[in-house]
Amino acid sequence: MQNIVILGGGTAGWIAASGLARVLLKNGSKKFSIKLIESDEIGTIGVGEATIPSILEFIQFLNIDQLDFVKNTDATFKLGLQFNDWLEIGHSYFHPFGTLGPEVDNKPLFQHWMREKLNGSKLELMDLSIASLLAKNNKFLAQNPQNQICNDNFGYALHFDAALVAKYLKDYALQIGVEHINSKVGGIKKDEKNNICALITIENKEINGDFFIDCSGFRSIILGEALETKYEDWSHYLPCDSALAVQTDEKNDLNPYTNSTARDAGWTWQIPLRTRMGNGYVYSSEFVKDDDALNTLLNCVKGNKITEPRKIKFKAGAREVSWKNNCLALGLSSGFLEPLESTSIHLVISNLYRFLDLFPSGDNWQILQQKFNKAAKQELEEIRDFIILHYCKTQRQDTKFWQYCKNMQIPQSLAQKIEFFEANGKISTDYYDLFKPTSWVSVLIGMGVNFNTYDALIDAIKPEFSQKILQNFTQIIKQGANSSPYHDAILKNL
Ligand SMILES: Cc1cc2nc3c(=O)[nH]c(=O)nc-3n(C[C@H](O)[C@H](O)[C@H](O)COP(=O)(O)OP(=O)(O)OC[C@H]3O[C@@H](n4cnc5c(N)ncnc54)[C@H](O)[C@@H]3O)c2cc1C
């Protein structure tokens, strides 16, 4: 495998191009070539604006200066996600990045908290999160070497302008030697083994390659259309199938978190950038008409519209496999989960790393494909379950949509996770899981799932010890949060 062709220049395409170029071209070897073909005429989806912390690792992987990236992509910092009205109207909870404290005697601090809570403590779970304390006051951590405890338990990600990110990564990739072709692909040439030989442009030019990365968006031109890979439909678990997105000129409300508010038939997002606000309504067209959804969205946005509202249709689910023959699909062409936990860009990155780990050196690709597809599916299914948890534990019954969500059948894997927590007070996670116990416990408790017990081994530790640790830790992070600067002040200083 030497000549790689990427179809699509959206976020997925340029992440693939820059990541592959970093590994295959940066050191000056002429062994590999990477071409990216995209069509200006078709354009990109352009709405992925909220991320999770893995984006920062990717920036580091590319050896890009984080501050330069932030400055050039209109970015703001993100400490987690605020969920409003999901459990019931008027109720809010926070899903923070970073930890809920260190492990104490090999047990997560939140297990010590659970014991205290069941014994009547007034301490809230979010008192253990530095990110949550900062977010409450619109602050951001000033990393201070003297406050290592705050630094160690802190985590963050970014909100950014998707078009500027694609441009930034494009400049990076072109500089290292990726070849860029602006043309529309109108056909695909395959050999007798059903491998892709070339993409054919509408000008009838053949773009040959040994391996093809399909980043063509929802149409999934190579994996879906040419290789006829079936789509597994998860819309019975995740009934939202539409989104309306609009940008407004609001730039004063620079919350360091993504705001997600449950609405009659879905939820709206607010993503603050330095020069504008990204807004959208993700909804189920089964339960609300498009015009009514548009009114809901326009009634809740802050500031004046600077773009016309754009409607996007989708179906929750995934292609049966992402790597088939000599094609790997990344991004929307491989599947879609609604952006409730900002996971799509992460999945592009994690599948790219996975592909680099398994980059073929011999001819037997089947074994690599199997390993890739199994791990990718496992990661995706865990994310799917995590998103469903936000819906299925609602207490809301005020609309048909919420009645459906409250009563719908959920995957067995999720039902087991919930039962495990309710019965044992523990979180069961697997190797490929993106969301760690900190995330699961935040959303389980945020969505009102009760725990009646905690990890039994906690009882081997004296309660006074737990109390002291909890008191010391929460005091230290509270002080760290109080002495940190405001998020908007940090951004102004950029
Ligand atoms: C409403 C909504 C909100 C979202 N919010 C988030 C979020 O907050 N966080 C997050 O991580 N993700 C989010 N996502 C997902 C995110 O937008 C995508 O994962 C990301 O943008 C990657 O898209 P893509 O590159 O796969 O596809 P696209 O952006 O659609 O790019 C497809 C590319 O293929 C090219 N192409 C297509 N057909 C042809 C052809 N025939 N010839 C040549 N070129 C062609 C197009 O020109 C384009 O360059 C959201 C998605 C939706 C729908």
XYZ file of C-alpha atoms and ligand atoms in Angstrom:
547
model
C 0.000 0.000 0.000
C 1.705 3.178 -1.186
C -0.778 5.436 -2.935
C -3.634 6.581 -0.744
C -6.612 8.493 -2.109
C -9.018 10.331 0.198
C -12.451 11.252 -1.124
C -13.856 14.299 0.700
C -12.499 17.497 2.203
C -14.736 17.970 5.221
C -13.458 17.671 8.783
C -13.011 13.912 8.339
C -11.115 14.227 5.054
C -8.651 16.796 6.336
C -8.151 15.003 9.654
C -7.337 11.858 7.656
C -5.040 13.740 5.277
C -3.138 15.595 8.001
C -2.822 12.544 10.272
C -1.635 10.272 7.463
C 0.708 12.953 6.130
C 2.197 13.422 9.601
C 3.143 9.735 9.657
C 3.778 8.874 6.015
C 5.183 12.053 4.461
C 6.634 14.254 7.163
C 9.976 12.534 7.396
C 10.809 13.042 3.755
C 10.355 9.462 2.480
C 9.025 9.339 -1.065
C 7.567 5.881 -0.611
C 3.994 7.044 -0.024
C 1.674 9.462 -1.788
C -1.580 10.932 -0.509
C -4.183 12.623 -2.714
C -7.363 14.273 -1.485
C -10.219 14.958 -3.838
C -13.162 17.131 -2.917
C -15.807 19.104 -4.710
C -16.368 22.778 -3.906
C -19.670 22.468 -5.666
C -20.910 19.895 -3.141
C -19.359 21.507 -0.081
C -19.155 20.135 3.447
C -21.659 19.670 6.226
C -19.790 22.265 8.273
C -21.589 21.849 11.599
C -19.226 19.856 13.817
C -18.158 22.531 16.278
C -17.957 20.905 19.703
C -15.254 18.423 20.638
C -14.016 16.260 23.489
C -10.456 16.244 24.894
C -9.065 13.819 22.284
C -8.929 16.733 19.833
C -6.077 18.225 21.883
C -4.110 14.978 21.679
C -4.585 15.013 17.928
C -3.287 18.578 17.670
C -0.285 17.478 19.686
C 0.146 14.397 17.508
C 0.418 16.726 14.499
C 3.019 18.804 16.404
C 0.776 21.834 16.066
C 0.971 24.590 18.651
C -2.355 24.508 20.499
C -2.524 28.262 20.909
C -1.967 28.820 17.197
C -4.764 26.369 16.442
C -7.098 28.062 18.917
C -6.365 31.523 17.494
C -6.928 30.476 13.901
C -10.129 28.507 14.345
C -12.181 31.044 16.345
C -12.034 28.527 19.192
C -13.211 28.756 22.777
C -12.446 26.348 25.597
C -14.871 23.655 26.715
C -14.963 22.111 30.192
C -17.883 19.764 29.624
C -21.562 19.779 28.750
C -24.494 21.325 30.557
C -27.780 19.430 30.201
C -30.959 21.380 30.919
C -34.486 19.949 31.254
C -33.459 16.395 30.354
C -34.517 14.664 33.562
C -37.420 17.024 34.078
C -38.157 20.625 33.192
C -36.164 22.953 35.461
C -33.495 20.358 36.306
C -29.879 20.688 35.110
C -26.747 18.631 35.419
C -23.184 18.789 34.169
C -20.994 16.220 32.447
C -17.439 17.438 33.119
C -14.127 16.642 31.471
C -11.199 15.648 33.672
C -11.666 13.481 36.717
C -13.897 13.326 39.748
C -10.819 13.204 41.919
C -7.891 10.847 42.205
C -8.063 7.188 43.091
C -7.709 6.619 46.803
C -6.565 3.163 47.848
C -7.210 2.035 44.261
C -10.808 3.156 44.383
C -12.258 6.166 42.553
C -12.903 9.062 44.892
C -16.540 9.065 43.813
C -16.955 5.671 45.495
C -15.917 7.269 48.798
C -18.380 10.053 48.002
C -21.146 7.503 47.376
C -20.694 6.022 50.835
C -20.765 9.483 52.407
C -23.799 10.444 50.350
C -25.738 7.392 51.501
C -24.817 8.415 55.040
C -26.348 11.855 54.580
C -23.430 14.002 53.334
C -24.437 17.275 51.654
C -21.467 17.154 49.260
C -22.556 17.010 45.596
C -20.845 14.798 43.010
C -19.876 17.875 41.001
C -18.016 19.273 44.020
C -15.374 16.676 43.050
C -14.888 18.126 39.571
C -12.600 21.102 39.019
C -14.043 21.489 35.501
C -17.567 21.752 36.872
C -16.575 24.281 39.549
C -14.879 26.423 36.909
C -17.771 26.121 34.467
C -20.289 27.261 37.077
C -18.477 30.600 37.252
C -17.458 30.863 33.604
C -13.817 30.442 34.525
C -10.953 28.434 33.081
C -8.007 26.936 34.929
C -4.852 29.012 35.115
C -2.350 26.150 35.142
C -0.184 26.793 38.141
C 2.719 24.420 38.852
C 2.058 24.965 42.548
C -1.377 23.541 42.254
C -0.612 20.156 40.793
C -3.761 18.618 42.246
C -5.956 20.936 40.162
C -3.823 20.389 37.054
C -3.909 16.605 37.427
C -7.678 16.449 37.679
C -8.469 18.984 35.001
C -9.574 18.252 31.436
C -10.844 20.374 28.573
C -11.620 20.416 24.875
C -12.525 23.058 22.287
C -15.424 24.600 20.443
C -14.355 25.753 16.999
C -15.424 26.826 13.543
C -15.550 23.646 11.411
C -14.723 25.486 8.175
C -11.665 27.146 9.748
C -10.507 23.801 11.139
C -10.754 22.175 7.709
C -8.768 25.085 6.255
C -6.138 24.889 9.004
C -5.633 21.152 8.548
C -5.679 21.546 4.769
C -2.801 24.078 4.920
C -0.923 21.702 7.217
C -1.451 18.692 4.956
C -0.621 20.535 1.714
C 2.562 21.860 3.223
C 3.755 18.345 3.977
C 2.985 17.129 0.481
C -0.643 15.995 0.222
C -1.913 16.555 -3.315
C -5.255 18.349 -3.555
C -7.724 17.878 -6.402
C -10.877 19.932 -6.674
C -13.283 17.960 -8.776
C -16.461 15.967 -8.555
C -16.286 12.196 -8.539
C -18.872 10.726 -10.873
C -17.844 7.076 -11.017
C -15.781 4.365 -9.396
C -13.690 1.691 -11.110
C -13.361 -1.698 -9.428
C -11.420 -4.853 -10.261
C -12.722 -8.427 -10.394
C -12.101 -8.875 -6.643
C -14.323 -5.892 -5.881
C -11.353 -3.740 -4.891
C -11.393 -0.084 -5.837
C -8.898 0.804 -8.584
C -9.765 4.415 -9.268
C -12.160 7.283 -8.694
C -13.377 8.801 -11.941
C -14.058 12.529 -12.042
C -16.825 14.091 -14.085
C -14.089 15.305 -16.443
C -13.370 11.585 -16.951
C -9.998 11.683 -15.246
C -8.988 8.541 -13.348
C -7.494 8.940 -9.895
C -5.748 5.669 -9.172
C -4.748 4.393 -5.761
C -3.878 1.325 -3.716
C -6.113 2.323 -0.837
C -9.134 4.639 -0.621
C -10.415 6.551 2.365
C -14.068 7.405 2.044
C -14.783 10.753 3.719
C -17.575 11.651 1.310
C -20.148 12.427 4.017
C -23.597 10.894 4.430
C -23.663 9.622 0.833
C -20.813 7.213 1.576
C -19.877 7.037 -2.091
C -17.237 4.308 -1.861
C -18.115 2.182 1.179
C -21.884 2.552 0.956
C -22.599 2.920 -2.761
C -19.718 1.222 -4.584
C -19.039 -1.544 -2.046
C -22.694 -1.899 -1.047
C -22.026 -2.005 2.686
C -25.317 -2.150 4.536
C -26.382 0.455 7.078
C -27.461 -0.726 10.520
C -30.365 1.433 11.597
C -30.443 2.526 15.274
C -33.250 5.047 14.933
C -35.545 2.994 17.197
C -33.108 3.835 20.019
C -32.303 7.349 18.836
C -35.407 8.697 17.103
C -34.007 12.139 16.212
C -33.549 12.268 12.436
C -33.270 15.983 11.629
C -31.355 19.063 12.633
C -31.701 22.760 11.981
C -28.531 24.803 12.383
C -28.191 28.586 12.491
C -25.407 30.963 13.486
C -26.037 34.166 15.423
C -23.866 37.186 16.185
C -24.019 36.617 19.962
C -20.495 36.817 21.335
C -20.905 37.925 24.933
C -22.157 34.659 26.311
C -18.830 32.835 26.234
C -19.695 29.861 28.413
C -16.813 27.389 28.632
C -19.182 24.473 27.962
C -21.671 23.194 25.403
C -25.234 23.945 26.353
C -27.821 21.310 25.563
C -31.466 21.927 26.396
C -34.161 19.304 25.977
C -37.127 20.529 23.900
C -40.525 19.091 22.966
C -39.146 16.711 20.332
C -35.382 16.710 20.816
C -32.811 19.181 22.077
C -31.124 22.422 21.140
C -27.420 23.194 21.300
C -25.549 26.414 21.906
C -21.868 26.431 21.072
C -20.052 29.703 21.770
C -17.209 30.741 19.472
C -15.175 33.919 19.904
C -16.973 35.815 17.134
C -20.367 34.119 16.971
C -22.682 31.502 18.443
C -23.489 28.160 16.803
C -27.071 27.045 17.477
C -29.114 24.084 16.427
C -32.145 21.932 17.122
C -31.797 18.152 16.819
C -35.309 16.674 16.628
C -37.448 13.803 15.521
C -39.628 14.603 12.491
C -42.020 11.917 13.748
C -42.930 14.154 16.655
C -42.654 17.742 15.375
C -43.154 19.507 12.048
C -40.133 21.262 10.527
C -41.807 24.698 10.762
C -42.549 24.232 14.444
C -38.995 23.029 15.054
C -37.699 26.133 13.310
C -39.840 28.362 15.532
C -38.553 26.577 18.621
C -34.986 27.124 17.511
C -35.416 30.779 16.552
C -37.228 31.506 19.819
C -34.348 30.229 21.913
C -31.283 31.639 20.117
C -29.450 34.665 21.429
C -28.391 37.468 19.066
C -29.262 38.108 15.410
C -29.147 35.482 12.707
C -26.036 35.695 10.530
C -26.806 32.612 8.433
C -30.047 31.211 7.130
C -31.222 28.155 9.087
C -30.034 24.977 7.397
C -31.844 21.671 7.596
C -29.930 18.404 7.763
C -31.517 14.946 7.628
C -29.846 11.870 9.091
C -30.460 8.394 10.406
C -28.773 7.129 13.579
C -26.741 4.056 12.815
C -23.576 2.691 11.294
C -22.287 0.809 8.291
C -21.866 -2.906 9.065
C -18.120 -2.443 8.777
C -15.930 0.617 8.231
C -13.006 -1.124 6.550
C -13.934 -3.273 3.569
C -11.567 -4.462 0.828
C -9.211 -1.555 0.113
C -11.512 1.133 1.503
C -11.790 2.651 4.974
C -14.667 5.017 5.744
C -14.149 7.822 8.253
C -16.676 10.383 9.442
C -20.269 10.560 8.272
C -19.691 7.993 5.518
C -19.175 5.319 8.199
C -22.224 6.141 10.314
C -23.803 8.786 12.487
C -24.709 9.321 16.102
C -26.358 12.591 17.006
C -23.944 15.187 18.388
C -25.265 15.105 21.968
C -21.858 14.211 23.406
C -19.778 15.738 20.564
C -18.304 12.379 19.609
C -18.202 12.307 15.782
C -14.894 14.115 15.327
C -13.418 11.975 18.079
C -14.467 8.846 16.163
C -12.711 10.078 13.035
C -9.535 10.539 15.054
C -9.727 7.277 16.989
C -10.429 5.260 13.831
C -7.544 6.971 12.084
C -5.183 5.998 14.947
C -6.587 2.490 14.849
C -5.893 2.302 11.127
C -2.344 3.587 11.615
C -1.772 0.937 14.284
C -2.921 -1.749 11.856
C -1.375 -0.228 8.713
C -0.832 -3.288 6.479
C 2.670 -4.491 5.816
C 1.802 -7.813 4.162
C -0.967 -9.028 1.870
C -3.302 -10.552 4.434
C -5.535 -7.610 5.219
C -8.452 -9.701 6.356
C -7.105 -10.224 9.848
C -6.380 -6.511 10.184
C -9.826 -5.599 8.928
C -11.486 -7.945 11.403
C -9.568 -6.461 14.305
C -10.282 -2.931 13.149
C -13.984 -3.449 12.540
C -14.533 -5.243 15.841
C -12.846 -2.530 17.895
C -14.483 0.322 15.947
C -17.923 -1.240 16.420
C -17.378 -1.748 20.129
C -16.358 1.850 20.611
C -19.325 3.093 18.604
C -21.835 0.922 20.466
C -20.610 2.170 23.819
C -21.030 5.767 22.662
C -24.494 4.908 21.325
C -25.453 3.471 24.730
C -24.088 6.510 26.525
C -26.191 8.820 24.346
C -29.323 6.708 24.830
C -28.854 6.957 28.610
C -29.599 10.703 28.364
C -32.992 9.895 26.867
C -34.207 6.677 28.416
C -33.942 7.773 32.043
C -36.005 10.916 31.573
C -38.913 11.518 33.920
C -40.546 13.751 31.323
C -43.934 12.733 30.020
C -45.039 16.141 28.765
C -44.806 15.349 25.044
C -45.205 12.232 22.893
C -41.487 12.349 22.106
C -40.479 12.104 25.769
C -43.109 9.441 26.424
C -41.546 7.421 23.616
C -38.024 7.904 25.006
C -39.058 6.971 28.529
C -40.702 3.753 27.397
C -38.561 2.659 24.464
C -36.618 -0.572 24.444
C -32.925 -0.015 25.082
C -29.903 -2.123 24.075
C -29.169 -4.938 26.474
C -25.627 -3.672 26.913
C -27.003 -0.418 28.320
C -29.664 -2.106 30.441
C -26.908 -4.200 32.033
C -24.777 -1.159 32.738
C -27.643 0.605 34.474
C -28.526 -2.499 36.467
C -24.902 -2.978 37.459
C -24.811 0.530 38.872
C -28.164 0.306 40.616
C -27.406 -3.079 42.160
C -23.686 -2.759 42.937
C -22.952 0.940 42.820
C -20.222 0.235 40.272
C -19.618 1.207 36.671
C -18.711 -1.582 34.297
C -16.461 -0.421 31.485
C -14.516 -2.229 28.791
C -11.160 -1.660 27.135
C -12.487 0.132 24.043
C -14.930 2.360 25.902
C -14.520 6.042 25.210
C -16.473 7.111 28.260
C -14.777 6.303 31.520
C -16.533 5.775 34.881
C -16.329 9.524 35.585
C -18.536 10.236 32.578
C -20.942 7.386 33.217
C -21.430 8.244 36.874
C -21.961 11.939 36.038
C -24.746 11.163 33.582
C -26.264 8.295 35.585
C -26.580 10.500 38.652
C -27.458 13.524 36.507
C -30.341 11.520 35.029
C -31.566 10.526 38.467
C -30.459 6.872 38.502
C -30.381 5.843 42.128
C -27.633 3.890 43.781
C -28.359 1.977 46.953
C -24.884 0.825 47.633
C -21.255 1.438 46.677
C -18.140 -0.626 46.031
C -18.043 -3.095 48.958
C -14.266 -2.712 49.318
C -14.734 0.900 50.401
C -15.831 -0.493 53.740
C -12.282 -1.719 54.255
C -11.372 1.958 54.586
C -12.358 3.927 57.667
C -15.127 6.471 57.000
C -13.067 9.178 58.755
C -10.334 8.665 56.192
C -12.765 9.073 53.277
C -14.248 12.157 54.908
C -10.846 13.750 55.363
C -9.731 13.045 51.806
C -12.999 14.339 50.392
C -12.792 17.479 52.494
C -9.161 18.198 51.583
C -9.611 17.513 47.898
C -12.790 19.550 47.472
C -11.240 22.452 49.364
C -8.128 22.459 47.182
C -10.024 22.403 43.899
C -12.467 25.022 45.164
C -9.579 27.339 45.928
C -8.037 26.556 42.525
C -11.319 27.369 40.782
C -11.839 30.582 42.760
C -8.405 31.895 41.935
C -8.687 31.112 38.212
C -9.364 33.767 35.568
C -12.620 34.193 33.657
C -12.905 32.317 30.375
C -13.689 35.464 28.361
C -10.672 37.266 29.864
C -8.406 34.428 28.697
C -9.897 34.581 25.211
C -9.519 38.356 25.028
C -5.842 37.954 25.888
C -5.344 35.705 22.874
C -26.413 18.595 13.024
C -25.048 18.062 13.243
C -24.263 18.574 14.268
C -22.989 18.050 14.505
N -22.248 18.511 15.552
C -21.079 17.913 15.855
C -20.316 18.307 16.968
O -20.676 19.239 17.682
N -19.167 17.637 17.228
C -18.728 16.612 16.459
O -17.694 16.004 16.774
N -19.410 16.253 15.351
C -20.556 16.866 15.036
N -21.247 16.493 13.938
C -20.633 15.538 13.007
C -19.592 16.286 12.176
O -20.192 17.362 11.507
C -18.944 15.360 11.189
O -18.508 14.199 11.823
C -17.733 16.012 10.579
O -18.046 17.265 10.083
C -17.173 15.169 9.479
O -17.966 15.262 8.334
P -17.414 14.575 7.028
O -16.097 15.170 6.704
O -17.499 13.110 7.212
O -18.496 14.939 5.905
P -18.749 16.301 5.109
O -18.431 17.502 5.897
O -20.138 16.180 4.554
O -17.710 16.246 3.900
C -17.939 15.465 2.760
C -16.887 15.820 1.718
O -17.022 14.941 0.618
C -16.990 15.691 -0.582
N -17.754 14.975 -1.587
C -18.965 14.384 -1.459
N -19.341 13.860 -2.626
C -18.335 14.105 -3.513
C -18.127 13.816 -4.884
N -19.032 13.172 -5.623
N -16.986 14.240 -5.456
C -16.039 14.913 -4.737
N -16.186 15.208 -3.445
C -17.326 14.825 -2.847
C -17.619 17.023 -0.212
O -17.241 18.013 -1.127
C -17.003 17.228 1.171
O -15.731 17.795 1.018
C -22.504 17.022 13.660
C -23.276 16.546 12.609
C -24.539 17.050 12.396
C -25.356 16.511 11.270
